[in-house]
CSV table of C-alpha atoms in Angstrom, one decimal:
chain,number,residue,atom,x,y,z
A,25,HIS,CA,134.4,158.2,110.1
A,26,ARG,CA,135.5,159.2,106.7
A,27,ALA,CA,133.3,156.3,105.8
A,28,ALA,CA,130.3,158.1,107.3
A,29,ALA,CA,130.8,161.1,105.0
A,30,LEU,CA,131.1,158.8,102.0
A,31,ARG,CA,128.0,156.8,103.0
A,32,ALA,CA,125.8,159.8,103.6
A,33,GLY,CA,126.6,161.4,100.3
A,34,PRO,CA,123.4,163.2,99.4
A,35,GLY,CA,122.9,164.3,103.0
A,36,PRO,CA,123.3,168.0,102.9
A,37,ARG,CA,121.9,168.3,99.4
A,38,LEU,CA,118.6,166.7,100.4
A,39,TRP,CA,118.2,168.9,103.4
A,40,LYS,CA,119.3,172.0,101.5
A,41,THR,CA,116.7,171.2,98.9
A,42,LEU,CA,114.0,170.6,101.5
A,43,SER,CA,114.9,173.9,103.1
A,44,PHE,CA,114.5,176.0,100.0
A,45,VAL,CA,111.8,174.1,98.2
A,46,VAL,CA,109.5,173.2,101.0
A,47,ALA,CA,110.3,174.8,104.4
A,48,LEU,CA,111.0,178.4,103.4
A,49,PRO,CA,108.2,178.6,100.8
A,50,ALA,CA,105.8,177.3,103.5
A,51,VAL,CA,107.0,180.2,105.7
A,52,GLY,CA,106.5,182.6,102.8
A,53,VAL,CA,102.9,181.4,102.3
A,54,CYS,CA,102.1,181.8,106.0
A,55,MET,CA,103.7,185.3,105.9
A,56,LEU,CA,101.4,186.2,103.0
A,57,ASN,CA,98.4,184.8,104.8
A,58,CYS,CA,99.2,186.9,107.9
A,59,TYR,CA,99.7,190.0,105.7
A,60,LEU,CA,96.3,189.5,104.0
A,61,LYS,CA,94.5,188.9,107.3
A,62,ALA,CA,96.0,192.0,108.8
A,63,GLN,CA,94.4,194.1,106.1
A,64,HIS,CA,91.1,194.0,107.8
A,65,LYS,CA,90.9,193.8,111.6
A,66,HIS,CA,90.5,196.8,114.0
A,67,GLU,CA,87.3,196.7,116.1
A,68,ARG,CA,87.9,195.9,119.8
A,69,PRO,CA,85.3,194.3,122.1
A,70,GLU,CA,83.3,196.5,124.5
A,71,PHE,CA,84.5,196.7,128.1
A,72,ILE,CA,82.5,194.5,130.5
A,73,ARG,CA,83.7,194.4,134.1
A,74,TYR,CA,84.0,190.7,134.6
A,75,ALA,CA,85.3,189.6,137.9
A,76,HIS,CA,87.5,186.8,136.5
A,77,LEU,CA,89.3,189.1,134.1
A,78,ARG,CA,91.9,191.8,134.8
A,79,ILE,CA,92.7,190.3,138.1
A,80,ARG,CA,94.8,192.3,140.5
A,81,THR,CA,95.7,190.3,143.6
A,82,LYS,CA,98.8,192.3,144.3
A,83,PRO,CA,100.5,195.1,142.3
A,84,PHE,CA,103.0,194.2,139.6
A,85,PRO,CA,106.6,195.0,140.6
A,86,TRP,CA,107.0,197.6,137.9
A,87,GLY,CA,105.6,201.0,136.9
A,88,ASP,CA,102.4,201.9,138.7
A,89,GLY,CA,101.8,198.2,139.5
A,90,ASN,CA,98.6,198.2,137.5
A,91,LYS,CA,99.8,197.2,134.0
A,92,THR,CA,100.9,193.8,132.7
A,93,LEU,CA,104.3,193.4,131.2
A,94,PHE,CA,103.2,193.7,127.6
A,95,HIS,CA,100.3,196.1,128.3
A,96,ASN,CA,98.8,197.6,125.1
A,97,PRO,CA,96.6,200.6,125.9
A,98,HIS,CA,94.6,200.1,122.7
A,99,THR,CA,93.8,196.4,123.2
A,100,ASN,CA,94.1,195.8,127.0
A,101,ALA,CA,91.6,197.4,129.3
A,102,LEU,CA,92.6,198.1,132.9
A,103,PRO,CA,90.3,196.9,135.7
A,104,THR,CA,88.5,200.2,135.4
A,105,GLY,CA,88.1,200.1,131.6
A,106,TYR,CA,90.1,201.1,128.5
A,107,GLU,CA,92.5,203.9,129.3
A,108,ASP,CA,91.5,206.0,126.3
A,109,GLU,CA,87.8,205.7,127.0
A,110,ASN,CA,87.2,207.1,130.5
B,4,MET,CA,153.9,165.0,132.2
B,5,ALA,CA,151.3,162.9,134.1
B,6,HIS,CA,149.5,160.1,132.2
B,7,GLN,CA,146.1,158.6,132.9
B,8,ALA,CA,145.3,154.9,132.4
B,9,HIS,CA,141.6,155.6,131.6
B,10,SER,CA,139.6,157.6,129.1
B,11,TYR,CA,137.7,159.8,131.5
B,12,HIS,CA,138.2,163.5,132.1
B,13,MET,CA,139.3,164.3,135.7
B,14,VAL,CA,138.5,168.0,135.7
B,15,ASP,CA,140.8,170.5,137.2
B,16,PRO,CA,139.5,172.4,140.3
B,17,SER,CA,137.1,175.1,139.2
B,18,PRO,CA,135.3,178.0,141.0
B,19,TRP,CA,132.3,178.0,138.7
B,20,PRO,CA,130.1,175.5,140.4
B,21,ILE,CA,130.1,177.3,143.8
B,22,PHE,CA,129.9,180.7,142.1
B,23,GLY,CA,126.9,179.3,140.2
B,24,ALA,CA,125.3,178.3,143.4
B,25,ALA,CA,125.9,181.7,144.8
B,26,ALA,CA,124.4,183.3,141.7
B,27,ALA,CA,121.3,181.1,142.1
B,28,LEU,CA,121.0,182.3,145.7
B,29,LEU,CA,121.4,186.0,144.7
B,30,THR,CA,118.9,185.6,141.9
B,31,THR,CA,116.2,183.8,144.0
B,32,SER,CA,116.5,186.2,147.0
B,33,GLY,CA,116.7,189.0,144.5
B,34,LEU,CA,113.3,188.0,143.1
B,35,ILE,CA,111.9,188.1,146.6
B,36,MET,CA,113.3,191.6,147.2
B,37,TRP,CA,111.9,192.7,143.9
B,38,PHE,CA,108.4,191.2,144.3
B,39,HIS,CA,107.9,192.2,147.9
B,40,TYR,CA,110.2,195.1,148.7
B,41,ASN,CA,110.3,196.9,145.3
B,42,THR,CA,114.1,196.9,145.0
B,43,SER,CA,115.9,195.2,142.1
B,44,THR,CA,119.6,195.6,143.0
B,45,LEU,CA,120.0,192.0,144.4
B,46,LEU,CA,118.2,190.6,141.4
B,47,MET,CA,120.5,192.4,138.9
B,48,ALA,CA,123.5,191.2,140.8
B,49,GLY,CA,122.1,187.6,140.7
B,50,LEU,CA,121.4,187.7,136.9
B,51,LEU,CA,124.8,189.3,136.2
B,52,SER,CA,126.7,186.7,138.2
B,53,MET,CA,124.6,184.0,136.6
B,54,LEU,CA,125.6,185.2,133.1
B,55,LEU,CA,129.3,185.5,134.1
B,56,VAL,CA,129.4,182.0,135.5
B,57,MET,CA,127.8,180.5,132.4
B,58,LEU,CA,130.2,182.3,130.1
B,59,GLN,CA,133.3,181.3,132.0
B,60,TRP,CA,132.2,177.8,132.8
B,61,TRP,CA,131.3,177.0,129.2
B,62,ARG,CA,134.4,178.8,127.9
B,63,ASP,CA,136.4,176.4,130.1
B,64,VAL,CA,134.6,173.4,128.7
B,65,ILE,CA,135.5,174.6,125.2
B,66,ARG,CA,139.1,175.0,126.3
B,67,GLU,CA,139.2,171.6,127.8
B,68,SER,CA,137.7,169.9,124.8
B,69,THR,CA,138.7,171.7,121.6
B,70,PHE,CA,142.1,173.0,122.7
B,71,GLN,CA,143.2,170.4,125.3
B,72,GLY,CA,141.7,167.3,123.8
B,73,HIS,CA,140.1,165.9,127.0
B,74,HIS,CA,136.9,164.9,125.3
B,75,THR,CA,137.5,161.3,124.4
B,76,PRO,CA,134.7,159.2,122.9
B,77,THR,CA,134.0,158.0,126.5
B,78,VAL,CA,133.7,161.6,127.7
B,79,GLN,CA,131.5,162.5,124.8
B,80,LYS,CA,129.2,159.5,125.6
B,81,GLY,CA,128.8,160.9,129.1
B,82,LEU,CA,127.9,164.3,127.7
B,83,ARG,CA,125.3,162.8,125.4
B,84,TYR,CA,123.7,161.0,128.4
B,85,GLY,CA,123.8,164.3,130.2
B,86,MET,CA,122.2,166.4,127.5
B,87,ILE,CA,119.5,163.8,127.0
B,88,LEU,CA,118.7,163.7,130.7
B,89,PHE,CA,118.6,167.5,130.9
B,90,ILE,CA,116.2,167.7,128.0
B,91,THR,CA,114.1,165.0,129.6
B,92,SER,CA,113.9,167.1,132.8
B,93,GLU,CA,112.8,170.1,130.7
B,94,VAL,CA,110.1,167.9,129.1
B,95,PHE,CA,108.8,167.3,132.6
B,96,PHE,CA,109.0,171.0,133.4
B,97,PHE,CA,106.6,171.8,130.5
B,98,LEU,CA,104.5,168.8,131.3
B,99,GLY,CA,103.5,170.5,134.5
B,100,PHE,CA,102.2,173.6,132.7
B,101,PHE,CA,100.3,171.5,130.2
B,102,TRP,CA,98.8,169.7,133.2
B,103,ALA,CA,97.6,173.0,134.6
B,104,PHE,CA,96.2,174.0,131.2
B,105,PHE,CA,94.2,170.8,130.8
B,106,HIS,CA,93.1,170.8,134.4
B,107,SER,CA,91.4,174.2,133.9
B,108,SER,CA,90.3,173.9,130.3
B,109,LEU,CA,88.7,170.4,130.4
B,110,ALA,CA,86.3,171.4,133.2
B,111,PRO,CA,85.9,175.2,133.1
B,112,THR,CA,84.4,176.5,136.3
B,113,PRO,CA,81.2,178.6,136.7
B,114,GLU,CA,83.5,181.6,137.5
B,115,LEU,CA,84.7,181.4,134.0
B,116,GLY,CA,81.3,181.2,132.5
B,117,GLY,CA,81.4,177.4,132.4
B,118,GLN,CA,83.2,177.5,129.0
B,119,TRP,CA,86.6,177.5,127.4
B,120,PRO,CA,87.8,180.0,126.4
B,121,PRO,CA,86.3,181.8,129.3
B,122,THR,CA,83.6,184.5,128.8
B,123,GLY,CA,85.1,187.7,127.6
B,124,ILE,CA,88.3,186.1,126.3
B,125,ASN,CA,89.0,186.6,122.6
B,126,PRO,CA,91.7,184.0,121.8
B,127,LEU,CA,94.2,184.4,119.0
B,128,ASN,CA,93.3,183.0,115.6
B,129,PRO,CA,95.4,179.9,115.3
B,130,LEU,CA,95.6,180.3,111.5
B,131,ASP,CA,97.2,183.7,111.8
B,132,VAL,CA,100.6,184.5,113.3
B,133,PRO,CA,100.6,181.2,115.4
B,134,LEU,CA,100.5,179.2,112.1
B,135,LEU,CA,103.4,181.3,110.7
B,136,ASN,CA,105.4,180.7,113.9
B,137,THR,CA,104.7,176.9,113.5
B,138,ALA,CA,106.1,177.1,109.9
B,139,ILE,CA,109.1,179.0,111.1
B,140,LEU,CA,110.1,176.6,113.7
B,141,LEU,CA,109.5,173.6,111.5
B,142,ALA,CA,111.6,175.2,108.8
B,143,SER,CA,114.4,175.9,111.3
B,144,GLY,CA,114.3,172.2,112.1
B,145,VAL,CA,115.0,171.4,108.5
B,146,THR,CA,117.8,174.0,108.2
B,147,VAL,CA,119.5,172.8,111.3
B,148,THR,CA,119.5,169.3,109.9
B,149,TRP,CA,121.0,170.7,106.7
B,150,ALA,CA,123.7,172.3,108.8
B,151,HIS,CA,124.4,169.1,110.6
B,152,HIS,CA,124.8,167.1,107.4
B,153,SER,CA,127.0,169.9,106.0
B,154,ILE,CA,129.3,169.6,109.1
B,155,THR,CA,129.4,165.9,108.8
B,156,GLU,CA,130.5,166.2,105.2
B,157,GLY,CA,133.0,168.9,105.9
B,158,ASN,CA,131.2,171.5,103.8
B,159,ARG,CA,132.1,174.6,105.7
B,160,LYS,CA,130.3,177.2,103.6
B,161,GLN,CA,127.0,175.4,103.5
B,162,ALA,CA,127.2,174.7,107.2
B,163,ILE,CA,127.6,178.3,108.0
B,164,HIS,CA,124.8,179.3,105.7
B,165,ALA,CA,122.4,176.7,107.1
B,166,LEU,CA,123.2,177.5,110.7
B,167,THR,CA,122.8,181.2,110.1
B,168,LEU,CA,119.5,180.6,108.5
B,169,THR,CA,118.4,178.5,111.5
B,170,ILE,CA,119.3,181.3,113.9
B,171,ALA,CA,117.6,183.9,111.7
B,172,LEU,CA,114.4,181.9,111.8
B,173,GLY,CA,114.7,181.6,115.6
B,174,LEU,CA,115.0,185.3,115.9
B,175,TYR,CA,112.1,185.9,113.6
B,176,PHE,CA,109.9,183.6,115.8
B,177,THR,CA,111.0,185.5,118.9
B,178,ALA,CA,110.2,188.9,117.3
B,179,LEU,CA,106.8,187.7,116.1
B,180,GLN,CA,105.9,186.3,119.5
B,181,ALA,CA,106.9,189.5,121.2
B,182,MET,CA,104.7,191.4,118.8
B,183,GLU,CA,101.8,188.9,119.5
B,184,TYR,CA,102.3,189.4,123.2
B,185,HIS,CA,101.9,193.1,122.8
B,186,GLU,CA,98.8,192.8,120.5
B,187,THR,CA,96.7,190.2,122.3
B,188,SER,CA,93.4,191.5,123.8
B,189,PHE,CA,94.0,189.3,126.9
B,190,SER,CA,96.8,189.5,129.4
B,191,ILE,CA,98.3,187.2,132.0
B,192,ALA,CA,95.9,188.7,134.5
B,193,ASP,CA,92.9,187.6,132.6
B,194,SER,CA,91.6,184.5,134.4
B,195,ILE,CA,93.3,181.1,134.4
B,196,TYR,CA,93.3,181.3,130.6
B,197,GLY,CA,95.8,184.1,130.7
B,198,SER,CA,97.9,182.5,133.4
B,199,THR,CA,98.2,179.2,131.6
B,200,PHE,CA,98.7,180.7,128.2
B,201,PHE,CA,101.4,183.2,129.1
B,202,VAL,CA,103.3,181.1,131.6
B,203,ALA,CA,103.5,178.2,129.1
B,204,THR,CA,104.2,180.2,126.0
B,205,GLY,CA,106.4,182.5,128.0
B,206,PHE,CA,108.7,179.7,129.2
B,207,HIS,CA,108.7,178.3,125.7
B,208,GLY,CA,109.8,181.7,124.4
B,209,LEU,CA,112.6,181.8,126.9
B,210,HIS,CA,113.7,178.4,125.7
B,211,VAL,CA,113.7,179.7,122.1
B,212,ILE,CA,116.0,182.5,123.2
B,213,ILE,CA,118.2,180.0,125.0
B,214,GLY,CA,118.3,177.7,122.0
B,215,SER,CA,119.0,180.6,119.6
B,216,SER,CA,121.9,181.7,121.9
B,217,PHE,CA,123.3,178.1,122.0
B,218,LEU,CA,123.1,177.9,118.2
B,219,THR,CA,124.8,181.3,117.9
B,220,VAL,CA,127.7,180.1,120.0
B,221,CYS,CA,127.9,177.1,117.7
B,222,LEU,CA,128.0,179.3,114.7
B,223,LEU,CA,130.9,181.3,116.2
B,224,ARG,CA,132.7,178.1,117.0
B,225,LEU,CA,132.0,176.7,113.5
B,226,ILE,CA,133.5,179.8,111.9
B,227,LYS,CA,136.5,179.5,114.2
B,228,PHE,CA,137.1,175.8,113.0
B,229,HIS,CA,136.3,174.2,116.4
B,230,PHE,CA,134.3,171.4,114.9
B,231,THR,CA,135.5,168.4,112.9
B,232,SER,CA,133.3,166.3,110.6
B,233,ASN,CA,133.1,163.6,113.2
B,234,HIS,CA,133.5,165.5,116.5
B,235,HIS,CA,131.0,168.3,117.0
B,236,PHE,CA,129.0,167.4,120.0
B,237,GLY,CA,128.4,171.0,121.1
B,238,PHE,CA,126.5,171.5,117.8
B,239,GLU,CA,124.6,168.2,118.2
B,240,ALA,CA,123.5,169.2,121.7
B,241,ALA,CA,122.3,172.5,120.4
B,242,ALA,CA,120.5,170.8,117.6
B,243,TRP,CA,118.8,168.4,120.0
B,244,TYR,CA,117.8,171.3,122.2
B,245,TRP,CA,116.4,173.1,119.2
B,246,HIS,CA,114.3,170.2,118.1
B,247,PHE,CA,113.0,169.9,121.7
B,248,VAL,CA,111.9,173.6,121.6
B,249,ASP,CA,110.2,172.9,118.2
B,250,ILE,CA,108.3,169.9,119.6
B,251,VAL,CA,107.2,171.8,122.7
B,252,TRP,CA,105.8,174.5,120.4
B,253,LEU,CA,103.9,172.0,118.3
B,254,PHE,CA,102.2,170.7,121.5
B,255,LEU,CA,101.5,174.3,122.6
B,256,TYR,CA,100.0,175.1,119.2
B,257,MET,CA,97.8,172.1,119.1
B,258,SER,CA,96.5,172.3,122.6
B,259,MET,CA,96.4,176.0,123.6
B,260,TYR,CA,96.2,177.8,120.3
B,261,TRP,CA,94.1,175.4,118.3
B,262,TRP,CA,92.0,173.1,120.6
B,263,GLY,CA,91.9,175.8,123.3
B,264,SER,CA,90.2,178.4,121.0
């Protein structure tokens, strides 16, 4: 298996190059894109009491049972509306 | 000293399998107690015992292989089959959630407004953080391959750098997903859209965490000289698992994030 190491000479070099010249710069470009997109967002949709949204068949087993696990008071309305509006 | 006339590993008696089964029982019944009776003690006991069994069982596998030499090429072959079969079973696990997604999204019901995404749902922009997450996982696939080649060629320093970079990218993905989960305007309770989205991406995220943990154990073992240039199956298994996690994400991205928006 020493032979395997000798045969695959450029192995790590190729992948190291791909990592730093292609893969990581691509991540960087996407990061920049996200940053630029985040500069202008904000407005949240108005609350309409749709029956198919904000379903509560049984309480969640945490807190007051009415908020999802990743509840965000600014972006997630409760079945009765946004918390900061009523 | 006893000798064996075969190349297989006859494992010494171990308590971990039955303790693992007990942990599974505690965890499942713990979930029931938590969901229906609002008490989490049994669940905590289950998860703790599960963690302890995993740590001790896999510690024993490392002892048997790296330190006691029981992993002959024959044994390694069996482990390869095992890992491949396990990953295949995980593929089928995700297939089910993709089935559910396509079942609901290809023929959206009147209750949803007859459209997909359903009325009132504002899906994530696939070209925003989801695209960054795609780049991150693809990059980590490149760095883990760099790590593998470094190990094969006996280049310790590069292997450590490459594997560390891979784990860092995995953690970055997890952090971004957690942030996305907190920022979405829709939740798991928002129609079948929310259900399919969060169950599928949620299980994927769990697998990213599992994969990152597996890779971290490999990094520790790499640093402690457990691997040789031609015997490092633990690392290979972790790398296979990581590629699988990457591929699942690609399908999630193409179907739910992109087509599904």
